[in-house]
Each structure stands twice: as C-alpha cells, then as structure tokens.
Short mmCIF file of C-alpha atoms and ligand atoms in Angstrom, two decimals:
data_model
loop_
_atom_site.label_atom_id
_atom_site.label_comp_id
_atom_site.label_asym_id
_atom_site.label_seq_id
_atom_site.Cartn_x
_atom_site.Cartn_y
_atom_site.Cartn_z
CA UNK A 281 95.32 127.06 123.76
CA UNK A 282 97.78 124.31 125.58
CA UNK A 283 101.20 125.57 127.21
CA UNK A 284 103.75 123.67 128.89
CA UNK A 285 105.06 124.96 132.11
CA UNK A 286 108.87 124.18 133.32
CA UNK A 287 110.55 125.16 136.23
CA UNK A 288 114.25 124.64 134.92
CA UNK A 289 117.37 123.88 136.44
CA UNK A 290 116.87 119.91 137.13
CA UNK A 291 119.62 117.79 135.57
CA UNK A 292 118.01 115.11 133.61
CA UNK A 293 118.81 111.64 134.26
CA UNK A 294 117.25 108.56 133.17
CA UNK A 295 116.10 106.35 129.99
CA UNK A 296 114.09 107.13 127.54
CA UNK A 297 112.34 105.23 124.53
CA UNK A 298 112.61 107.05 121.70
CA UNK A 299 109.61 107.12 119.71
CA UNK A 300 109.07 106.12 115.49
CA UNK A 301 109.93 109.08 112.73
CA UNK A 302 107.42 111.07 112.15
CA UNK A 303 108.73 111.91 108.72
CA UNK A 304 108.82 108.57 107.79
CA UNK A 305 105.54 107.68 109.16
CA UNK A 306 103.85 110.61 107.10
CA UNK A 307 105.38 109.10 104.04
CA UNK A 308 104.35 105.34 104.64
CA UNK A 309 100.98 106.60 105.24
CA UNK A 310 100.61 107.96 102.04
CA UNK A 311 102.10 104.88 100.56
CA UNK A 312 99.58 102.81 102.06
CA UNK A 313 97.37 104.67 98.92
CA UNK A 314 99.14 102.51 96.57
CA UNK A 315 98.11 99.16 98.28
CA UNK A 316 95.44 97.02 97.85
CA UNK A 317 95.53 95.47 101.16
CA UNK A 318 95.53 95.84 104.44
CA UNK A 319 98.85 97.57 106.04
CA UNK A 320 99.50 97.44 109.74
CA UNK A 321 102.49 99.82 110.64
CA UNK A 322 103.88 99.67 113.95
CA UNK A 323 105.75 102.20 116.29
CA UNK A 324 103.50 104.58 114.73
CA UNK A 325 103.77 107.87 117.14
CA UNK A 326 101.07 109.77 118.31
CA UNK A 327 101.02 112.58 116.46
CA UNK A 328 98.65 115.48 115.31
CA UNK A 329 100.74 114.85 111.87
CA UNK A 330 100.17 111.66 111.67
CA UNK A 331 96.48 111.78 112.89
CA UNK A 332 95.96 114.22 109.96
CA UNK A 333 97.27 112.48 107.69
CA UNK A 334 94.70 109.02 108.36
CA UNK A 335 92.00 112.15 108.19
CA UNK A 336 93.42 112.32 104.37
CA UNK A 337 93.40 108.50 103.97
CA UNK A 338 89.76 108.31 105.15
CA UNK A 339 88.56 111.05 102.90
CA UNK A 340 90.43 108.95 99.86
CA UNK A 341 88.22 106.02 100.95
CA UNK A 342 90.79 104.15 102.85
CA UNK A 343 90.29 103.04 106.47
CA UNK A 344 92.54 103.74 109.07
CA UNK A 345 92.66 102.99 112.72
CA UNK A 346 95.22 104.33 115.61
CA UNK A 347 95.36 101.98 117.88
CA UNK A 348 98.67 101.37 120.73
CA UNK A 349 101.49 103.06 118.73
CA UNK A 350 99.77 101.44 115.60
CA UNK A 351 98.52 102.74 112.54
CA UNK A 352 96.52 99.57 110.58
CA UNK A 353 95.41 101.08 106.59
CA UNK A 354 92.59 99.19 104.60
CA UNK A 355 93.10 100.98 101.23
CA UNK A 356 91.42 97.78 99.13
CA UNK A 357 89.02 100.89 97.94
CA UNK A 358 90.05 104.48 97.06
CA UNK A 359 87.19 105.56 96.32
CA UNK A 360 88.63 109.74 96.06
CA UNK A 361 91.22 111.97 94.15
CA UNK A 362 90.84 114.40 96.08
CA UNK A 363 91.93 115.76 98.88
CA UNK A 364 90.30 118.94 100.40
CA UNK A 365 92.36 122.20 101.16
CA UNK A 366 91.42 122.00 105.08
CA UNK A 367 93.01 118.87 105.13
CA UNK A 368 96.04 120.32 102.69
CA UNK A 369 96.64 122.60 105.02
CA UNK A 370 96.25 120.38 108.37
CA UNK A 371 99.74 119.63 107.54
CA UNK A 372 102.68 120.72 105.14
CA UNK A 373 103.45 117.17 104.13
CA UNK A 374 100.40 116.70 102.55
CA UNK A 375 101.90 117.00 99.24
CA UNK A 376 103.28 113.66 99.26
CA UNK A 377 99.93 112.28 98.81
CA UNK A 378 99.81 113.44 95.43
CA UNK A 379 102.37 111.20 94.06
CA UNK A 380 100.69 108.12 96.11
CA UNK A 381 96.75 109.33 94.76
CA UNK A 382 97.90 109.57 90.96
CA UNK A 383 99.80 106.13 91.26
CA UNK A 384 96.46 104.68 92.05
CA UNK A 385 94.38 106.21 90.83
CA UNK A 386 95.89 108.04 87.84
CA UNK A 387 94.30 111.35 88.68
CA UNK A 388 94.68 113.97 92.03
CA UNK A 389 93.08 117.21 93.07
CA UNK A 390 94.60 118.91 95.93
CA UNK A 391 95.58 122.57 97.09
CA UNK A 392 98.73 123.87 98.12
CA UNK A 393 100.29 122.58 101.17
CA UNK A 394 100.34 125.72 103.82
CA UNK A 395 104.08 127.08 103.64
CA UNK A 396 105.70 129.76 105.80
CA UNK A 397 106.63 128.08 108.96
CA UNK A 398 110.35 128.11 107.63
CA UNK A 399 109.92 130.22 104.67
CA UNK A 400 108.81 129.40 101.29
CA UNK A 401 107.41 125.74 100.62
CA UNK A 402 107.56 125.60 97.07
CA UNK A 403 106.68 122.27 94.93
CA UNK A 404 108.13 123.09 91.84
CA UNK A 405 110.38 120.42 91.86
CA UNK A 406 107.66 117.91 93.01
CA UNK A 407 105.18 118.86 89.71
CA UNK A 408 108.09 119.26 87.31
CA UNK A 409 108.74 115.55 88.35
CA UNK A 410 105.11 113.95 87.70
CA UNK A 411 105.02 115.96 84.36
CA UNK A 412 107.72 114.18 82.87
CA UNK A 413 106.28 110.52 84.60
CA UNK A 414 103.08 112.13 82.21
CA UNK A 415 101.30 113.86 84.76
CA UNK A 416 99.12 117.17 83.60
CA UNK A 417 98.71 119.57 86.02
CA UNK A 418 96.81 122.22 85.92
CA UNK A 419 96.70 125.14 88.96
CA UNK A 420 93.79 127.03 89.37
CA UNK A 421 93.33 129.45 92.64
CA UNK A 422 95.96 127.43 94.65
CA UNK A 423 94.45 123.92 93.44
CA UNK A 424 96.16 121.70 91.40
CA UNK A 425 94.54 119.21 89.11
CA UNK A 426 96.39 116.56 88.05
CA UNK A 427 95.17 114.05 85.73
CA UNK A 428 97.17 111.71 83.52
CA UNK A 429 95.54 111.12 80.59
CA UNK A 430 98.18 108.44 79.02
CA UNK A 431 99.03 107.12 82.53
CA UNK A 432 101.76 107.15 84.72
CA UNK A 433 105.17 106.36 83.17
CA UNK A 434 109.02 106.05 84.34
CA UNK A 435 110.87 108.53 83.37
CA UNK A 436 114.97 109.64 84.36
CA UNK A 437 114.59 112.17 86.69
CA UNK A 438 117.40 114.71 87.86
CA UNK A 439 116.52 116.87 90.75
CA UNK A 440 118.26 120.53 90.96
CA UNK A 441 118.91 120.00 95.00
CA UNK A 442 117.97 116.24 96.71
CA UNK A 443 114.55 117.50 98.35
CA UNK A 444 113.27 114.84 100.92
CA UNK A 445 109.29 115.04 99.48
CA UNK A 446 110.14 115.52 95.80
CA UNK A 447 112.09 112.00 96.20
CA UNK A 448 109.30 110.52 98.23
CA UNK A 449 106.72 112.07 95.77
CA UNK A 450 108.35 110.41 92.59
CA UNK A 451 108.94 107.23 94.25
CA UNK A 452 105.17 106.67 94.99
CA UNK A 453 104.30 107.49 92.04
CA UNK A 454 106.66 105.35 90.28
CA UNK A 455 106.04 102.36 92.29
CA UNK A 456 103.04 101.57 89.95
CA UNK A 457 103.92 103.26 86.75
CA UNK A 458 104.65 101.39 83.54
CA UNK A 459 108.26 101.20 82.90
CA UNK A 460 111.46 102.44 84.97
CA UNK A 461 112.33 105.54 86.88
CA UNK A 462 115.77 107.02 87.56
CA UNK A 463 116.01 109.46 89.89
CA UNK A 464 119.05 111.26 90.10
CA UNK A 465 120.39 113.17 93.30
CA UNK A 466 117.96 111.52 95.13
CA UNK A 467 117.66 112.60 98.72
CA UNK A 468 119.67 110.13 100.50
CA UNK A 469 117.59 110.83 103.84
CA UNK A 470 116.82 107.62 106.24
CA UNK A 471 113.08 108.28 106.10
CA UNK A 472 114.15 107.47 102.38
CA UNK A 473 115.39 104.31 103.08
CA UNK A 474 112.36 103.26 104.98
CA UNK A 475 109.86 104.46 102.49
CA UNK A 476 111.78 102.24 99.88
CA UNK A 477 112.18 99.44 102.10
CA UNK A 478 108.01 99.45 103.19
CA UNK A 479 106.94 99.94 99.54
CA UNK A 480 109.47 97.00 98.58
CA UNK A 481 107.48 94.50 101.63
CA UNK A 482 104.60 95.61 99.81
CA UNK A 483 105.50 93.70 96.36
CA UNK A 484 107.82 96.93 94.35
CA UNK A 485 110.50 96.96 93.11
CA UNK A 486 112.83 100.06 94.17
CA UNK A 487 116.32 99.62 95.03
CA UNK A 488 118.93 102.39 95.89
CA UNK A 489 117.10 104.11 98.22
CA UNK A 490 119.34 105.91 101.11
CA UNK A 491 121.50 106.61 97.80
CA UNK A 492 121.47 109.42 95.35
CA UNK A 493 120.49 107.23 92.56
CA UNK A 494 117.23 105.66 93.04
CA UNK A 495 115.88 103.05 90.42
CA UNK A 496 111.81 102.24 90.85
CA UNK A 497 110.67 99.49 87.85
CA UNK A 498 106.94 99.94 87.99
CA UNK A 499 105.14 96.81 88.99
CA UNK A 500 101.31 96.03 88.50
CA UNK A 501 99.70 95.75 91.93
CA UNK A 502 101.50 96.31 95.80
CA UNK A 503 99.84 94.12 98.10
CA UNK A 504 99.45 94.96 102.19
CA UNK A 505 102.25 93.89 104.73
CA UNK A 506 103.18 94.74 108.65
CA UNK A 507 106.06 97.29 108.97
CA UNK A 508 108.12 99.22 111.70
CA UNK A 509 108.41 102.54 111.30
CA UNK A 510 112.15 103.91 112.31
CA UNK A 511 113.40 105.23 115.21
CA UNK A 512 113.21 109.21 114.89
CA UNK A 513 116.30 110.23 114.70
CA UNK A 514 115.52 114.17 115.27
CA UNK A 515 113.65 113.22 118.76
CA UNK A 516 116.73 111.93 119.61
CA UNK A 517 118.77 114.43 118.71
CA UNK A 518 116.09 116.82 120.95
CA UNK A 519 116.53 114.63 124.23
CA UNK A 520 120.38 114.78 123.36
CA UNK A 521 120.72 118.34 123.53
CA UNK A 522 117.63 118.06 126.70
CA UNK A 523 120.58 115.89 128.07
CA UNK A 524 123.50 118.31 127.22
CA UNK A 525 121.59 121.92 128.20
CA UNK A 526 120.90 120.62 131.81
CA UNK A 527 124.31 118.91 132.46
CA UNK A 528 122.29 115.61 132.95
CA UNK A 529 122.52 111.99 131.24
CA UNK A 530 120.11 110.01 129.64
CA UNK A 531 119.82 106.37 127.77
CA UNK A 532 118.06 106.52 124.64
CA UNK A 533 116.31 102.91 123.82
CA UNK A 534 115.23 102.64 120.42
CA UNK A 535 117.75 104.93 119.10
CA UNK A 536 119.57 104.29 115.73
CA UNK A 537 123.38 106.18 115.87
CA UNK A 538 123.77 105.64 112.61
CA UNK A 539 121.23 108.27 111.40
CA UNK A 540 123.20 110.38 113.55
CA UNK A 541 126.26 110.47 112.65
CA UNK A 542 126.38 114.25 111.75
CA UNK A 543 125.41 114.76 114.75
CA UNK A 544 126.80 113.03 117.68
CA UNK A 545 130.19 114.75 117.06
CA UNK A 546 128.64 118.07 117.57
CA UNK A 547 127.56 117.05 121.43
CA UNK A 548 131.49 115.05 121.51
CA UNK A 549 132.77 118.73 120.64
CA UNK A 550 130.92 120.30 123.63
CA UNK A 551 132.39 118.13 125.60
CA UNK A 552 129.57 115.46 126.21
CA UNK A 553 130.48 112.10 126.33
CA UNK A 554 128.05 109.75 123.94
CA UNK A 555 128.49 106.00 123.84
CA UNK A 556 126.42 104.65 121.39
CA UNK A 557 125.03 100.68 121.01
CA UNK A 558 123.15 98.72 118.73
CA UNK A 559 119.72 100.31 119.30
CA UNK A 560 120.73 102.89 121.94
CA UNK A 561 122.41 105.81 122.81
CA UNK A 562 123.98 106.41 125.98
CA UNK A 563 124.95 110.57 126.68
CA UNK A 564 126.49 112.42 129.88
CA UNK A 565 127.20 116.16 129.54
CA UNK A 566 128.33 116.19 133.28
CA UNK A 567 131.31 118.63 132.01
CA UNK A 568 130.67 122.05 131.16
CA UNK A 569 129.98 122.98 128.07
CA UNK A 570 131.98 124.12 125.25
CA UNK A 571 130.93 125.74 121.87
CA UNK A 572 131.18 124.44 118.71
CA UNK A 573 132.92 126.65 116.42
CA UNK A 574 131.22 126.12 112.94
CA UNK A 575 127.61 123.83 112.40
CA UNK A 576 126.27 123.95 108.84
CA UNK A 577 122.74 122.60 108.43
CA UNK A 578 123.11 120.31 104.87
CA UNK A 579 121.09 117.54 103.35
CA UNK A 580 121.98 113.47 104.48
CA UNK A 581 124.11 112.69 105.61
CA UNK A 582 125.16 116.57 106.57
CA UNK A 583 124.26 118.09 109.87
CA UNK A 584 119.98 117.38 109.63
CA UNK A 585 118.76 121.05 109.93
CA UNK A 586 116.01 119.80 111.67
CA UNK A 587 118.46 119.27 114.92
CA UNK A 588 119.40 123.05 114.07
CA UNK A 589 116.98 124.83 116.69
CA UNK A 590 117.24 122.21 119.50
CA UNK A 591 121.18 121.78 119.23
CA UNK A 592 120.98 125.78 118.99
CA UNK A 593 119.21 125.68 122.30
CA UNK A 594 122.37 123.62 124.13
CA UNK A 595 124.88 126.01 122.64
CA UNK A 596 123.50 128.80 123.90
CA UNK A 597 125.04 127.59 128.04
CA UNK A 598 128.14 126.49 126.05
CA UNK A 599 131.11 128.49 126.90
CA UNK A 600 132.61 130.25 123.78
CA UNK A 601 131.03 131.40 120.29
CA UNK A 602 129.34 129.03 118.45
CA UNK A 603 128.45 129.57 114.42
CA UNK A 604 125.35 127.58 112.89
CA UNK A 605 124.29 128.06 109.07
CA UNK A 606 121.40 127.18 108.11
CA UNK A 607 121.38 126.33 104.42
CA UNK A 608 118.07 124.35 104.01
CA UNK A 609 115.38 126.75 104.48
CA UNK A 610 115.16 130.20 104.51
CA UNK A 611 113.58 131.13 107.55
CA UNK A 612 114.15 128.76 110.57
CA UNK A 613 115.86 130.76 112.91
CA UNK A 614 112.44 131.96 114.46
CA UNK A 615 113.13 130.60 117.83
CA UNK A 616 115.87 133.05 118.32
CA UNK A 617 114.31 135.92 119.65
CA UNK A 618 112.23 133.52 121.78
CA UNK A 619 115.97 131.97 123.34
CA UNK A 620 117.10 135.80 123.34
CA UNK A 621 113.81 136.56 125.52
CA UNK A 622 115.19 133.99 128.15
CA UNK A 623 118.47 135.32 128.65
CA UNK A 624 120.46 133.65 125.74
CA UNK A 625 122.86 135.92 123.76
CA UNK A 626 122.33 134.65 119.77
CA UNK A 627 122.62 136.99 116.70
CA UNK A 628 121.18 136.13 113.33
CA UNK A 629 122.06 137.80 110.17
CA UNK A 630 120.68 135.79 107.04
CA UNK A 631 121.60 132.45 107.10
CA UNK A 632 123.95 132.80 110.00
CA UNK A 633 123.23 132.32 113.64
CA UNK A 634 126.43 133.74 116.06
CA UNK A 635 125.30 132.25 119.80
CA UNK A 636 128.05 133.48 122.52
CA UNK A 637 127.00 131.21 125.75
CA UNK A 638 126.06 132.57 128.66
CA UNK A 639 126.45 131.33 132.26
CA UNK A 640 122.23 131.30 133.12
CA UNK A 641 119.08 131.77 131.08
CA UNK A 642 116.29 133.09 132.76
CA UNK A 643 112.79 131.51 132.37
CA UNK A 644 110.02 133.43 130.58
CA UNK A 645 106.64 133.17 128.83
CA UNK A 646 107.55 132.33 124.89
CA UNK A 647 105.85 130.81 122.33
CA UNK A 648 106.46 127.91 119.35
CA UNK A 649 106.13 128.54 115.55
CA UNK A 650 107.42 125.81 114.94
CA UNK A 651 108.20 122.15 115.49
CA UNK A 652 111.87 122.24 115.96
CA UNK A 653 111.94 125.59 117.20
CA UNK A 654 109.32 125.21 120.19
CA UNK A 655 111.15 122.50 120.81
CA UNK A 656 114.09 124.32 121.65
CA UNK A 657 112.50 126.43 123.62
CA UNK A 658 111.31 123.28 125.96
CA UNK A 659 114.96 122.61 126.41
CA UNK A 660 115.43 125.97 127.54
CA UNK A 661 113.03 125.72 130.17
CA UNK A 662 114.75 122.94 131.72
CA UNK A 663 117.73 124.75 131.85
CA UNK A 664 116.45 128.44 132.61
CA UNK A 665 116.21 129.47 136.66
CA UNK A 666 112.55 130.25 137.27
CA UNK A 667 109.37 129.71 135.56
CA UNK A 668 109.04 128.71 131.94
CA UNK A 669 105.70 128.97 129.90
CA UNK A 670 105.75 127.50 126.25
CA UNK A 671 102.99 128.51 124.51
CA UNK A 672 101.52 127.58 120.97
CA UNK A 673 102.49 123.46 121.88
CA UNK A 674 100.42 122.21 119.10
CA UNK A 675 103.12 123.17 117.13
CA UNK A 676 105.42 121.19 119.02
CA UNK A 677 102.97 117.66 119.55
CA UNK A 678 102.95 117.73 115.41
CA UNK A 679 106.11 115.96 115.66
CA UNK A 680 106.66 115.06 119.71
CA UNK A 681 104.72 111.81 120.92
CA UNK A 682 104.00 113.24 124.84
CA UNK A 683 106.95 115.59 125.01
CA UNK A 684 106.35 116.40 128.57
CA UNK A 685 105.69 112.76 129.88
CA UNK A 686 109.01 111.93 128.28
CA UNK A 687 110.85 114.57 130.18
CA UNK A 688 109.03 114.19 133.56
CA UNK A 689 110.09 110.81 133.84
CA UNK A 690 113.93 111.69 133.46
CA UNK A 691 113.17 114.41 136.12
CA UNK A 692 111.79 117.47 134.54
CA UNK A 693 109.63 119.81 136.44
CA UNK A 694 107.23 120.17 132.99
CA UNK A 695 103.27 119.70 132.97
CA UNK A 696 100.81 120.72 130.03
CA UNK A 697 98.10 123.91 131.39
CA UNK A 698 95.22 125.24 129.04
CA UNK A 699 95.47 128.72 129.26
C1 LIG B 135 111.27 117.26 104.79
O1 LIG B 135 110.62 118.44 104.33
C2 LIG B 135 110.94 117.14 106.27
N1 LIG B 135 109.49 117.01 106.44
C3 LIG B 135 111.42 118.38 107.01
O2 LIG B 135 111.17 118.15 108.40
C4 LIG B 135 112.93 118.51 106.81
O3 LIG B 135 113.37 119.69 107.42
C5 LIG B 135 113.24 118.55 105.30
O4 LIG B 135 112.70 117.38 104.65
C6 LIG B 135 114.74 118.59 105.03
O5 LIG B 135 115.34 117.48 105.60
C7 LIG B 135 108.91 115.80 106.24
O6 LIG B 135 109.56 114.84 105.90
C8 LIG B 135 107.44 115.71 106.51
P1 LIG B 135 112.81 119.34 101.11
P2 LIG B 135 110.54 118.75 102.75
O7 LIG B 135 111.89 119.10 100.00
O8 LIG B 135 110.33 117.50 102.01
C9 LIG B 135 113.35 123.44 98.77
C10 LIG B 135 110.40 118.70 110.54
O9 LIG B 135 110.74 119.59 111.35
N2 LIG B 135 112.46 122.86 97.77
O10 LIG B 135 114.01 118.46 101.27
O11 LIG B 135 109.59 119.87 102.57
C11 LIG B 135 112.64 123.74 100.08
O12 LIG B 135 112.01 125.00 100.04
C12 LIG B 135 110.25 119.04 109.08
O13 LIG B 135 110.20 117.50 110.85
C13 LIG B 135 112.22 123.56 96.59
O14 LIG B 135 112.74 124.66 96.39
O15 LIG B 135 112.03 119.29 102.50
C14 LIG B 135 113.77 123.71 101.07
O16 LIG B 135 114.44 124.95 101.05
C15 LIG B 135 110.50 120.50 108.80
N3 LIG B 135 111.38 123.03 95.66
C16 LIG B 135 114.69 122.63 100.52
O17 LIG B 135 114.33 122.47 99.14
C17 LIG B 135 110.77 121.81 95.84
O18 LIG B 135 110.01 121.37 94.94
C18 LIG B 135 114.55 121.29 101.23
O19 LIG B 135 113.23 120.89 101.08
C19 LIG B 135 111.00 121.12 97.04
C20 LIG B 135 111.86 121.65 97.99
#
C-alpha cells in the first residue's frame, strides 16, 4: 500500500500545469465505442480511472494505447457487449459504457458499478432512460442485460434531478439511434459540453450541450477524429485551496476560469486574491484567512461538490465559522474525522458541515476514502506542523495525474513511501 508523506508548513509558490478532466476523459473514452475509426485524444491524464477504463475498451475489442498524455482508440471492431464485473467495479463510472456499448452494438451486459464511496450510486435514472430509447433490461444478481430488440430510438427524455452520467449515458446512446432525443434538465456540467462537442468532431449531431435542454438527432455512422480533453477544473480548484491553506501563490497554466466561476468567489471571500486570464489562473492567499459564511454544494453551474472536501480543507485555518452543505450525495463528508484527527475543529450533522478555523493543524497518520476527500487531506499536510502520512493514495491517483510531483515543484515537502 502507497502513502504520501508531507512535512507541512511550506508556503507554496510557483506554476503549475493543470492537467485534462478526468470526468470528461472517462466519458470520451466510452464514446470512442461509438466510432468506427481511429480516435486520438490528447491531454489525456494519467490516471488509474482512465487506465481502467482502456482495460474496458480492450475487453469490447477496441484498441487503446497510453502514450505521452495521449489516449489513441481503434474501435473499427467491437467485437464484445460485455463488460465483466471486475472491470465494473475497477471504477464507478463504468456505467457510462452502457449507453456507448448498446449504441453500437444494440445490446450490453454489465454489473453494477461499485457504489458507497459517497453513499448510494444508484442508476435508476440511467435505465429508466434507455428503456424509453427501447432498451430491455433485465437485472439478474447485480447484472444487467440489456438488449434492444427493435433498436435504439430517440425518445423526449425528462430527468427528475440533472445527473452528470444519466446525461452522458443518454447522449451516447442517442448519438446513433434512429430518430431525435430531447433531454430535458440535462446536466449542464462542462464535461457535458466536451462530450457533446467530441461526439459532434466525430460526425453527430447534438447541440445544446452545457444547457439543460439537449437535442441528439441520431445519425448513421461517427467516424474517428483528434480531440483535447479539458482542463480539469476540480484539480484546479485542489491546487487553489493547496494555494490558500499554506498562505502561498501559485499560477495555474491550462486553467479554464470559466468552469469556475462558483468557485473563485469562495477563495475572493477568504480573502485570497485570484486574477484570472485566458487559460490561467493566477492566486495569492498571502492575507490571512477568513471564513466563508454559507457554501452549498449544487449541480452546474452551483458550487461543484466535488471542490467540497478540498475547499473544506482551506476553511478549516480560516478565521471564523464557515457552513458547507452538501446537497449532491449523501455521504461525502468522510474526510472529516480524518481533518478533525489533525487538529481541525469541523462538525457534521447530516448534510451540514460547521468548520470553526483554528490557528494550527497538527500533522498525523490519516487515510483517503476517497478522491476528493484524500485530497483534502494532502492539503492538510502542507499546512499541518510536523509529519503527515496519507495513506490509501490509490484513491487519490484515480483522479490526480502525479499529485506529489505537482506539489514538490511549487515547494512542498511531499514524496510517495510503500508502506
Ligand atoms: C459525476 O458522477 C462525477 N463523476 C462525480 O465526480 C461528480 O461528483 C458528480 O458527477 C456530480 O457532479 C464522473 O463524472 C466520473 P450524478 P455521477 O449522476 O454521474 C443521484 C469525482 O470526485 N443519482 O450527477 O455519478 C446520485 O446518487 C466524482 O470526480 C440518482 O439518484 O453523478 C447523486 O446523489 C465523484 N440516480 C446525484 O444524483 C441516478 O440514476 C448526482 O449524481 C443517477 C444519479
């Protein structure tokens, strides 16, 4: 098992290049399902995620190769439907190979993706989806067999809450169905946007996407192309608050503001000051900081919850009380009694997280269930006074490209130790 060890209390100070979106990358990958050539897709970030999920598209028949921050996809032949349940549960966002599979090939077998990490991950809306594109599912033992025996066909969809992989899902599956789909109260995330936009440089037709209506007209055949996966907006977000917690400033290159503009107020309000460019973002937190009265986690363009833990991490040195909600998932305040373990005084009850800040944290040995949330506890182990072991970092290099080389070279005290 892999831990990262800190020795806290350096201010950070540097530039860093903010690596592509993991959660846009996952879905692209699956897209590449639906094309019949070859896809090259750049700023790709090395990522157990995203390495998992070219394990999926090689067991479909595809071939994929990771090569220098590049992912290239021949999926000319899928030769598979199915997608085994060690590979399901490799990685939660499995599921949106299911919409991608029965677009092509018009049938899908695949478990449950693992849940849990954040509470509950149910699908309900994803299945209830394909059924009315035509899909028939049936579940047996935690499989699901989907087969559609009329083929895929548009449909107008209304979604009960805009879920991020339930939009992806139907949009895959759309892209080659017969007719037009509607989805209503579509996610409006970026990673959205950039699905849409890849799939349409592949030959679809899908427009609205980064809007709550999305319109896919099903086309015959999507041909290959060369794309660049987006900036990740959450890593930046993460070497924000890295920037804010340790009173230190940093340059992020390849940073896109305008995926973040939930979230750069929050830093403005503790008092950091954020200039932000065309492709970069520019933060100083050389002031003390302040808390934030009131942060409550929402779909795009509301506060992302998955800046909740790391931003959670900064408030806890920020002088005052501080109030986050977390409305997205039900259980993603794990990291707290981790922080609390360090010295940081946070109270959760439900939904609500009360953080009063405290003048030190105190490093310890803790441990990540969670991407976001081990995450957090990185940036409170530059900031702690003493020693900091993170344990349980494959949780954290599902969605951080090198965490630790990042931070070192803005002045961190971190290296990686198997222990
Ligand atoms: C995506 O997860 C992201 N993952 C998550 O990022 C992110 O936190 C989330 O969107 C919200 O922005 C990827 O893109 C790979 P949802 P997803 O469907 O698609 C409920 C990270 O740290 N729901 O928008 O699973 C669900 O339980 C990860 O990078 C249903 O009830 O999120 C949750 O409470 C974590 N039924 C809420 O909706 C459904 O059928 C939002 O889920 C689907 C979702």
């Amino acid at each position: 098992m892999q831990k990262l060890v800190i020795r806290g209390e350096k201010r950070l100070n540097g530039e860093i290049t903010v690596q592509g979106a993991k959660n846009s990358a996952l879905a692209l990958l699956a897209g590449c399902t639906l094309c019949s050539g070859e896809v090259l897709l750049k700023n790709c970030p090395a990522l157990s995620d995203v390495f998992a999920a070219c394990r999926i598209l090689n067991r479909l028949g595809c071939k994929s190769r990771y090569y220098d921050n590049c992912v290239q996809v021949n999926a000319g032949a899928v030769s598979e439907c199915a997608v085994p349940e060690d590979l399901m549960r490799e990685m939660r966002s499995s599921i949106v190979f299911l919409g991608a599979v029965l677009g092509r090939k018009g049938q899908c077998e695949l478990s449950y993706p693992g849940g849990c990490e954040l509470g509950p991950r149910p699908i309900d809306m994803h299945l209830s989806a394909l059924e009315q594109m035509g899909v028939r599912i049936n579940e047996e033992y935690g499989v699901l067999c989907c087969e559609c025996p009329y083929g895929l066909h548009g449909a107008k969809i209304s979604l009960g809450f805009p879920s991020v992989g339930a939009t992806e899902n139907i949009m895959l599956a759309a892209a080659l169905a017969k007719g037009e789909t509607v989805i209503h109260n579509a996610a409006r995330e970026p990673e959205i946007t950039d699905l849409g936009n890849f799939l349409n440089c592949c030959g679809a037709r899908i427009s609205g996407h980064g809007t709550s209506t999305v319109v896919i007209s099903g086309v015959e055949k999507l041909h290959g192309c060369e794309y660049e996966v987006m900036p990740d907006r959450i890593v930046s977000a993460t070497f924000m608050a890295a920037a804010a917690i340790t009173g230190g400033e940093l340059d992020l290159r390849n940073a896109r503001a305008c995926d973040l503009e939930a979230v750069i107020p929050v830093f403005e309000q503790m008092g950091c000051q954020v200039f932000t460019y065309d492709a970069r973002i520019y933060i100083n937190a050389k002031r003390p900081l302040k808390a934030v009265r009131t942060i409550r986690t929402l779909p795009y363009p509301g506060f992302p919850t998955d800046a909740q833990a790391v931003v959670m991490a900064a408030l806890t040195k920020a002088k005052g009380t501080s109030v986050i909600i977390e409305n997205i998932f039900s259980s993603r305040y794990r990291h707290v009694d981790e922080l609390v373990r360090m010295g940081a005084d946070i109270k959760t009850e439900g939904k609500v997280a009360v953080i009063e800040g405290v003048k030190k944290l105190y490093g310890a040995r803790v441990r990540a269930s969670d991407l976001r949330g081990g995450a957090a506890l990185v940036l409170a182990g530059l900031a702690a006074q003493g020693e900091t072991e993170v344990e349980k970092v494959c949780y954290i290099d599902r969605g951080y490209d090198n965490i630790e080389k990042c931070l070192r070279e803005v002045g961190a005290d971190i290296c990686r130790k198997t222990s």
